[in-house]
PDB file of C-alpha atoms in Angstrom:
ATOM      1  CA  GLU Z  17      -1.944   1.303 -12.401  1.00 55.00           C
ATOM      2  CA  ALA Z  18       0.494   3.483 -14.098  1.00 77.00           C
ATOM      3  CA  GLY Z  19       0.214   6.969 -13.700  1.00 93.00           C
ATOM      4  CA  VAL Z  20       0.381   9.931 -15.597  1.00 97.00           C
ATOM      5  CA  ALA Z  21       3.761  10.529 -17.398  1.00 97.00           C
ATOM      6  CA  GLN Z  22       5.178  14.158 -18.389  1.00 98.00           C
ATOM      7  CA  SER Z  23       8.318  15.114 -20.107  1.00 97.00           C
ATOM      8  CA  PRO Z  24      10.507  17.019 -19.540  1.00 97.00           C
ATOM      9  CA  ARG Z  25      10.229  17.330 -16.095  1.00 97.00           C
ATOM     10  CA  TYR Z  26      12.065  20.840 -16.175  1.00 97.00           C
ATOM     11  CA  LYS Z  27      13.366  23.341 -19.290  1.00 98.00           C
ATOM     12  CA  ILE Z  28      14.619  26.378 -19.424  1.00 98.00           C
ATOM     13  CA  ILE Z  29      14.808  28.607 -23.096  1.00 98.00           C
ATOM     14  CA  GLU Z  30      15.271  32.049 -24.079  1.00 97.00           C
ATOM     15  CA  LYS Z  31      12.102  34.632 -24.695  1.00 97.00           C
ATOM     16  CA  ARG Z  32      10.706  34.166 -28.509  1.00 97.00           C
ATOM     17  CA  GLN Z  33      12.174  30.357 -28.446  1.00 98.00           C
ATOM     18  CA  SER Z  34       9.960  27.693 -28.730  1.00 98.00           C
ATOM     19  CA  VAL Z  35       8.824  24.590 -26.353  1.00 98.00           C
ATOM     20  CA  ALA Z  36       6.756  21.305 -26.181  1.00 98.00           C
ATOM     21  CA  PHE Z  37       5.713  19.729 -23.602  1.00 98.00           C
ATOM     22  CA  TRP Z  38       4.533  15.777 -23.638  1.00 97.00           C
ATOM     23  CA  CYS Z  39       1.873  13.881 -21.775  1.00 97.00           C
ATOM     24  CA  ASN Z  40       0.703  10.311 -21.469  1.00 96.00           C
ATOM     25  CA  PRO Z  41      -2.370   9.664 -19.696  1.00 96.00           C
ATOM     26  CA  ILE Z  42      -3.616   6.457 -17.723  1.00 94.00           C
ATOM     27  CA  SER Z  43      -4.285   3.851 -19.940  1.00 92.00           C
ATOM     28  CA  GLY Z  44      -8.390   4.021 -20.803  1.00 89.00           C
ATOM     29  CA  HIS Z  45      -8.955   7.419 -19.644  1.00 91.00           C
ATOM     30  CA  ALA Z  46     -10.677   9.281 -22.366  1.00 88.00           C
ATOM     31  CA  THR Z  47     -10.274  12.811 -20.783  1.00 89.00           C
ATOM     32  CA  LEU Z  48      -6.961  14.552 -20.881  1.00 93.00           C
ATOM     33  CA  TYR Z  49      -6.221  18.273 -19.156  1.00 94.00           C
ATOM     34  CA  TRP Z  50      -3.352  20.737 -19.701  1.00 97.00           C
ATOM     35  CA  TYR Z  51      -3.252  23.094 -16.292  1.00 97.00           C
ATOM     36  CA  GLN Z  52      -0.539  26.270 -16.112  1.00 97.00           C
ATOM     37  CA  GLN Z  53       0.135  26.863 -12.820  1.00 96.00           C
ATOM     38  CA  ILE Z  54       2.560  29.803 -11.882  1.00 95.00           C
ATOM     39  CA  LEU Z  55       4.005  30.512  -8.639  1.00 91.00           C
ATOM     40  CA  GLY Z  56       1.684  31.055  -6.075  1.00 88.00           C
ATOM     41  CA  GLN Z  57      -1.501  30.803  -8.139  1.00 90.00           C
ATOM     42  CA  GLY Z  58      -3.562  27.634  -8.141  1.00 93.00           C
ATOM     43  CA  PRO Z  59      -3.691  25.235 -11.737  1.00 95.00           C
ATOM     44  CA  LYS Z  60      -5.106  27.354 -14.453  1.00 94.00           C
ATOM     45  CA  LEU Z  61      -7.038  25.165 -16.760  1.00 92.00           C
ATOM     46  CA  LEU Z  62      -5.493  25.662 -20.339  1.00 96.00           C
ATOM     47  CA  ILE Z  63      -7.355  23.469 -22.553  1.00 95.00           C
ATOM     48  CA  GLN Z  64      -9.358  19.750 -22.075  1.00 91.00           C
ATOM     49  CA  PHE Z  65     -10.013  17.077 -24.421  1.00 92.00           C
ATOM     50  CA  GLN Z  66     -12.397  14.328 -24.506  1.00 88.00           C
ATOM     51  CA  ASN Z  67     -10.744  11.854 -26.859  1.00 86.00           C
ATOM     52  CA  ASN Z  68      -9.083  13.741 -29.335  1.00 84.00           C
ATOM     53  CA  GLY Z  69     -11.839  16.215 -29.158  1.00 90.00           C
ATOM     54  CA  VAL Z  70     -11.439  19.654 -27.381  1.00 92.00           C
ATOM     55  CA  VAL Z  71     -14.419  20.151 -24.752  1.00 87.00           C
ATOM     56  CA  ASP Z  72     -12.832  23.824 -23.283  1.00 88.00           C
ATOM     57  CA  ASP Z  73     -10.096  25.855 -24.595  1.00 93.00           C
ATOM     58  CA  SER Z  74     -11.369  29.254 -23.808  1.00 90.00           C
ATOM     59  CA  GLN Z  75      -7.953  30.289 -21.474  1.00 91.00           C
ATOM     60  CA  LEU Z  76      -5.749  28.756 -23.859  1.00 96.00           C
ATOM     61  CA  PRO Z  77      -3.306  31.967 -25.459  1.00 95.00           C
ATOM     62  CA  LYS Z  78      -4.307  30.578 -29.038  1.00 95.00           C
ATOM     63  CA  ASP Z  79      -1.685  32.970 -30.765  1.00 96.00           C
ATOM     64  CA  ARG Z  80       0.993  31.409 -28.805  1.00 97.00           C
ATOM     65  CA  PHE Z  81      -0.162  28.307 -27.363  1.00 98.00           C
ATOM     66  CA  SER Z  82      -1.014  24.890 -29.232  1.00 98.00           C
ATOM     67  CA  ALA Z  83      -1.912  21.594 -28.688  1.00 97.00           C
ATOM     68  CA  GLU Z  84      -3.041  18.485 -30.160  1.00 96.00           C
ATOM     69  CA  ARG Z  85      -3.881  14.799 -28.450  1.00 95.00           C
ATOM     70  CA  LEU Z  86      -3.690  12.531 -31.702  1.00 82.00           C
ATOM     71  CA  LYS Z  87      -5.270   9.127 -31.569  1.00 85.00           C
ATOM     72  CA  GLY Z  88      -7.311  10.247 -27.979  1.00 83.00           C
ATOM     73  CA  VAL Z  89      -4.249   8.749 -26.212  1.00 91.00           C
ATOM     74  CA  ASP Z  90      -0.759  11.463 -25.886  1.00 95.00           C
ATOM     75  CA  SER Z  91      -1.097  14.923 -26.093  1.00 97.00           C
ATOM     76  CA  THR Z  92       1.772  17.411 -26.945  1.00 97.00           C
ATOM     77  CA  LEU Z  93       1.290  21.507 -25.491  1.00 98.00           C
ATOM     78  CA  LYS Z  94       3.631  23.826 -27.767  1.00 98.00           C
ATOM     79  CA  ILE Z  95       4.475  27.362 -26.857  1.00 98.00           C
ATOM     80  CA  GLN Z  96       5.905  29.362 -29.926  1.00 97.00           C
ATOM     81  CA  PRO Z  97       6.924  32.190 -29.104  1.00 97.00           C
ATOM     82  CA  ALA Z  98       7.801  31.986 -25.492  1.00 97.00           C
ATOM     83  CA  LYS Z  99       7.417  35.418 -23.606  1.00 97.00           C
ATOM     84  CA  LEU Z 100       8.554  35.623 -20.009  1.00 97.00           C
ATOM     85  CA  GLU Z 101       5.543  35.237 -18.454  1.00 97.00           C
ATOM     86  CA  ASP Z 102       5.228  32.117 -19.475  1.00 98.00           C
ATOM     87  CA  SER Z 103       7.101  30.247 -16.841  1.00 98.00           C
ATOM     88  CA  ALA Z 104       5.450  28.002 -15.084  1.00 98.00           C
ATOM     89  CA  VAL Z 105       4.769  24.734 -14.184  1.00 97.00           C
ATOM     90  CA  TYR Z 106       3.071  22.239 -16.646  1.00 98.00           C
ATOM     91  CA  LEU Z 107       0.597  20.033 -15.390  1.00 98.00           C
ATOM     92  CA  CYS Z 108      -1.433  17.126 -17.584  1.00 97.00           C
ATOM     93  CA  ALA Z 109      -4.194  15.025 -16.017  1.00 95.00           C
ATOM     94  CA  SER Z 110      -6.189  12.890 -16.748  1.00 92.00           C
ATOM     95  CA  SER Z 111      -9.989  11.357 -15.423  1.00 88.00           C
ATOM     96  CA  PRO Z 112     -11.929   8.446 -17.092  1.00 84.00           C
ATOM     97  CA  ASN Z 113     -15.154  10.710 -17.978  1.00 73.00           C
ATOM     98  CA  TYR Z 114     -15.355  14.246 -18.484  1.00 58.00           C
ATOM     99  CA  ARG Z 115     -18.347  14.915 -16.536  1.00 61.00           C
ATOM    100  CA  GLY Z 116     -16.042  16.144 -13.447  1.00 53.00           C
ATOM    101  CA  THR Z 117     -17.556  13.972 -11.241  1.00 60.00           C
ATOM    102  CA  THR Z 118     -14.315  11.970 -10.905  1.00 69.00           C
ATOM    103  CA  GLU Z 119     -11.025  12.077  -9.989  1.00 80.00           C
ATOM    104  CA  ALA Z 120      -8.229  14.307 -11.488  1.00 87.00           C
ATOM    105  CA  PHE Z 121      -5.100  12.111 -11.874  1.00 92.00           C
ATOM    106  CA  PHE Z 122      -2.213  14.503 -12.305  1.00 95.00           C
ATOM    107  CA  GLY Z 123       1.317  14.302 -13.767  1.00 97.00           C
ATOM    108  CA  GLN Z 124       4.525  15.708 -11.968  1.00 96.00           C
ATOM    109  CA  GLY Z 125       4.582  18.680 -14.154  1.00 97.00           C
ATOM    110  CA  THR Z 126       6.910  20.605 -15.981  1.00 97.00           C
ATOM    111  CA  ARG Z 127       8.785  23.579 -14.840  1.00 97.00           C
ATOM    112  CA  LEU Z 128       9.149  26.209 -17.411  1.00 98.00           C
ATOM    113  CA  THR Z 129      11.535  28.810 -16.918  1.00 98.00           C
ATOM    114  CA  VAL Z 130      11.945  31.630 -19.931  1.00 98.00           C
ATOM    115  CA  VAL Z 131      15.215  33.879 -19.966  1.00 97.00           C
TER     116      VAL Z 131
ATOM    117  CA  ALA O  27     -19.026  33.414 -12.973  1.00 75.00           C
ATOM    118  CA  GLN O  28     -17.109  30.184 -11.586  1.00 83.00           C
ATOM    119  CA  ARG O  29     -14.968  30.605  -8.956  1.00 91.00           C
ATOM    120  CA  VAL O  30     -13.226  29.681  -5.878  1.00 95.00           C
ATOM    121  CA  THR O  31     -11.623  31.593  -3.149  1.00 96.00           C
ATOM    122  CA  GLN O  32      -9.241  30.046  -0.731  1.00 97.00           C
ATOM    123  CA  PRO O  33      -8.702  33.431   1.635  1.00 96.00           C
ATOM    124  CA  GLU O  34      -5.751  31.910   3.396  1.00 96.00           C
ATOM    125  CA  LYS O  35      -2.354  31.629   1.551  1.00 96.00           C
ATOM    126  CA  LEU O  36      -0.823  30.153   4.900  1.00 97.00           C
ATOM    127  CA  LEU O  37      -1.827  28.386   7.874  1.00 97.00           C
ATOM    128  CA  SER O  38       0.428  27.293  10.797  1.00 97.00           C
ATOM    129  CA  VAL O  39      -0.986  25.317  13.647  1.00 97.00           C
ATOM    130  CA  PHE O  40       0.231  23.025  16.265  1.00 97.00           C
ATOM    131  CA  LYS O  41       0.399  18.989  16.403  1.00 97.00           C
ATOM    132  CA  GLY O  42      -3.199  17.952  18.137  1.00 97.00           C
ATOM    133  CA  ALA O  43      -4.421  21.377  17.540  1.00 98.00           C
ATOM    134  CA  PRO O  44      -7.658  21.699  15.116  1.00 97.00           C
ATOM    135  CA  VAL O  45      -7.704  22.827  11.837  1.00 97.00           C
ATOM    136  CA  GLU O  46      -9.643  24.512   8.945  1.00 97.00           C
ATOM    137  CA  LEU O  47      -9.003  25.241   5.354  1.00 98.00           C
ATOM    138  CA  LYS O  48     -11.447  27.428   3.909  1.00 98.00           C
ATOM    139  CA  CYS O  49     -12.709  27.092   0.523  1.00 98.00           C
ATOM    140  CA  ASN O  50     -15.879  29.878  -0.598  1.00 97.00           C
ATOM    141  CA  TYR O  51     -17.053  29.436  -4.341  1.00 95.00           C
ATOM    142  CA  SER O  52     -18.959  30.783  -6.974  1.00 93.00           C
ATOM    143  CA  TYR O  53     -20.879  28.776  -9.339  1.00 88.00           C
ATOM    144  CA  SER O  54     -24.326  29.236 -10.932  1.00 81.00           C
ATOM    145  CA  GLY O  55     -25.981  25.335 -10.627  1.00 80.00           C
ATOM    146  CA  SER O  56     -25.071  22.377  -8.579  1.00 80.00           C
ATOM    147  CA  PRO O  57     -20.617  22.027  -8.866  1.00 85.00           C
ATOM    148  CA  GLU O  58     -18.918  19.195  -7.992  1.00 87.00           C
ATOM    149  CA  LEU O  59     -16.453  20.323  -4.843  1.00 92.00           C
ATOM    150  CA  PHE O  60     -13.243  18.728  -4.123  1.00 93.00           C
ATOM    151  CA  TRP O  61     -10.309  19.163  -2.235  1.00 96.00           C
ATOM    152  CA  TYR O  62      -6.748  18.044  -3.843  1.00 96.00           C
ATOM    153  CA  VAL O  63      -3.368  18.432  -1.987  1.00 97.00           C
ATOM    154  CA  GLN O  64       0.209  18.629  -2.797  1.00 95.00           C
ATOM    155  CA  TYR O  65       3.074  16.926  -0.527  1.00 95.00           C
ATOM    156  CA  SER O  66       6.177  18.186  -0.723  1.00 92.00           C
ATOM    157  CA  ARG O  67       7.676  16.385  -3.875  1.00 90.00           C
ATOM    158  CA  GLN O  68       4.851  14.455  -4.964  1.00 93.00           C
ATOM    159  CA  ARG O  69       2.176  15.302  -7.192  1.00 94.00           C
ATOM    160  CA  LEU O  70      -1.440  16.829  -6.902  1.00 95.00           C
ATOM    161  CA  GLN O  71      -3.077  14.601  -5.870  1.00 94.00           C
ATOM    162  CA  LEU O  72      -7.335  13.857  -4.967  1.00 93.00           C
ATOM    163  CA  LEU O  73      -7.930  14.246  -0.982  1.00 95.00           C
ATOM    164  CA  LEU O  74     -12.207  14.148  -0.996  1.00 92.00           C
ATOM    165  CA  ARG O  75     -14.583  15.053  -2.907  1.00 89.00           C
ATOM    166  CA  HIS O  76     -18.116  16.244  -1.613  1.00 84.00           C
ATOM    167  CA  ILE O  77     -20.375  13.360  -3.179  1.00 79.00           C
ATOM    168  CA  SER O  78     -18.379  10.897  -1.009  1.00 79.00           C
ATOM    169  CA  ARG O  79     -19.337  12.271   2.359  1.00 78.00           C
ATOM    170  CA  GLU O  80     -16.173  10.357   3.682  1.00 82.00           C
ATOM    171  CA  SER O  81     -13.365  11.144   5.676  1.00 85.00           C
ATOM    172  CA  ILE O  82     -10.163  10.553   4.554  1.00 88.00           C
ATOM    173  CA  LYS O  83      -6.710  10.770   6.725  1.00 93.00           C
ATOM    174  CA  GLY O  84      -9.201  12.095   9.613  1.00 93.00           C
ATOM    175  CA  PHE O  85      -9.686  15.246   6.991  1.00 95.00           C
ATOM    176  CA  THR O  86     -13.921  15.732   6.690  1.00 95.00           C
ATOM    177  CA  ALA O  87     -15.681  18.732   4.399  1.00 95.00           C
ATOM    178  CA  ASP O  88     -18.986  19.542   4.392  1.00 88.00           C
ATOM    179  CA  LEU O  89     -20.456  21.247   1.607  1.00 90.00           C
ATOM    180  CA  ASN O  90     -22.675  24.526   3.083  1.00 91.00           C
ATOM    181  CA  LYS O  91     -24.925  25.474  -0.259  1.00 89.00           C
ATOM    182  CA  GLY O  92     -26.299  28.685   1.646  1.00 91.00           C
ATOM    183  CA  GLU O  93     -22.845  29.957   2.579  1.00 92.00           C
ATOM    184  CA  THR O  94     -21.638  28.789  -0.770  1.00 94.00           C
ATOM    185  CA  SER O  95     -18.675  26.891   1.238  1.00 95.00           C
ATOM    186  CA  PHE O  96     -16.431  23.394   1.820  1.00 96.00           C
ATOM    187  CA  HIS O  97     -14.475  23.921   4.024  1.00 97.00           C
ATOM    188  CA  LEU O  98     -12.139  21.507   4.965  1.00 97.00           C
ATOM    189  CA  LYS O  99     -11.621  20.102   9.125  1.00 96.00           C
ATOM    190  CA  LYS O 100      -9.673  17.823  10.905  1.00 97.00           C
ATOM    191  CA  PRO O 101      -9.614  18.003  14.760  1.00 97.00           C
ATOM    192  CA  PHE O 102      -5.632  16.876  15.500  1.00 97.00           C
ATOM    193  CA  ALA O 103      -3.360  18.375  12.960  1.00 97.00           C
ATOM    194  CA  GLN O 104      -0.385  15.459  12.696  1.00 97.00           C
ATOM    195  CA  GLU O 105       2.736  17.253  10.795  1.00 97.00           C
ATOM    196  CA  GLU O 106       2.677  14.710   8.084  1.00 97.00           C
ATOM    197  CA  ASP O 107      -0.756  16.513   6.960  1.00 98.00           C
ATOM    198  CA  SER O 108       1.686  19.984   6.392  1.00 98.00           C
ATOM    199  CA  ALA O 109       1.195  20.152   2.852  1.00 97.00           C
ATOM    200  CA  MET O 110      -0.601  22.536  -0.254  1.00 97.00           C
ATOM    201  CA  TYR O 111      -4.309  22.442  -0.384  1.00 98.00           C
ATOM    202  CA  TYR O 112      -6.044  23.038  -3.273  1.00 97.00           C
ATOM    203  CA  CYS O 113      -9.946  23.513  -3.154  1.00 97.00           C
ATOM    204  CA  ALA O 114     -11.578  22.752  -6.452  1.00 94.00           C
ATOM    205  CA  LEU O 115     -14.762  22.959  -8.626  1.00 90.00           C
ATOM    206  CA  SER O 116     -16.855  20.972 -11.470  1.00 85.00           C
ATOM    207  CA  GLY O 117     -19.991  21.469 -12.837  1.00 76.00           C
ATOM    208  CA  ASN O 118     -21.829  21.574 -15.984  1.00 69.00           C
ATOM    209  CA  THR O 119     -21.482  24.788 -17.088  1.00 63.00           C
ATOM    210  CA  GLY O 120     -18.840  25.651 -19.078  1.00 57.00           C
ATOM    211  CA  GLY O 121     -18.321  21.979 -19.991  1.00 60.00           C
ATOM    212  CA  PHE O 122     -17.296  20.243 -16.454  1.00 67.00           C
ATOM    213  CA  LYS O 123     -14.049  21.986 -16.549  1.00 76.00           C
ATOM    214  CA  THR O 124     -12.294  21.886 -12.827  1.00 83.00           C
ATOM    215  CA  ILE O 125     -11.021  24.978 -11.596  1.00 87.00           C
ATOM    216  CA  PHE O 126      -9.000  25.437  -8.394  1.00 93.00           C
ATOM    217  CA  GLY O 127      -8.460  28.450  -5.471  1.00 95.00           C
ATOM    218  CA  ALA O 128      -5.029  29.356  -5.339  1.00 96.00           C
ATOM    219  CA  GLY O 129      -4.011  27.232  -2.434  1.00 97.00           C
ATOM    220  CA  THR O 130      -3.729  27.040   1.208  1.00 98.00           C
ATOM    221  CA  ARG O 131      -0.198  25.875   2.239  1.00 97.00           C
ATOM    222  CA  LEU O 132      -0.599  23.941   5.984  1.00 98.00           C
ATOM    223  CA  PHE O 133       1.992  24.044   8.355  1.00 98.00           C
ATOM    224  CA  VAL O 134       1.666  21.725  11.188  1.00 98.00           C
ATOM    225  CA  LYS O 135       4.549  22.556  14.057  1.00 96.00           C
ATOM    226  CA  ALA O 136       5.588  19.935  16.767  1.00 93.00           C
TER     227      ALA O 136
END
């Protein structure tokens, strides 16, 4: 089966600019996650969708980050305006259900560098 | 508070030696525990989960609720085991979100 697709793979922007990342989960997976992974740290959950509804966004910096999952399939994560500390790899993952007992399938990630 | 702690950032062993990657967790309830692995230039992927009680690529992990640990073990390390390993926890407190430890880089020397 096709895996989780993310684009772009790399992005370099200046601080205060805007950026958007795109994710296409595995077909039929109801749950979609966005994680932020700063160098040397483990992935940190930013937002979790169940179909097109938000299950958890408690760690999403809502003053600058936004995410949507229209029609319960693809998702976009946006940062506006970006800060230096947003430099990280942004990982998208999907799983068949939200109960956490099944495997999360990860995309290759988008490496963001803010200069 | 939910927390996953991997005390070692780097673990270096010789080929054929036993390896143990430590993971401790803090969770009020009954969590699901996982080990994920990321090989060089590959995406993060599931290695094993405690509910399956299986051995994958020679690795096993036992959930010790008394010590709140889920250490990953392999009796004889291979060079191809060199990778980044993340312990993860999921549970119904806070909406079934999966949280990860900081990771341990395993380096198996020839």
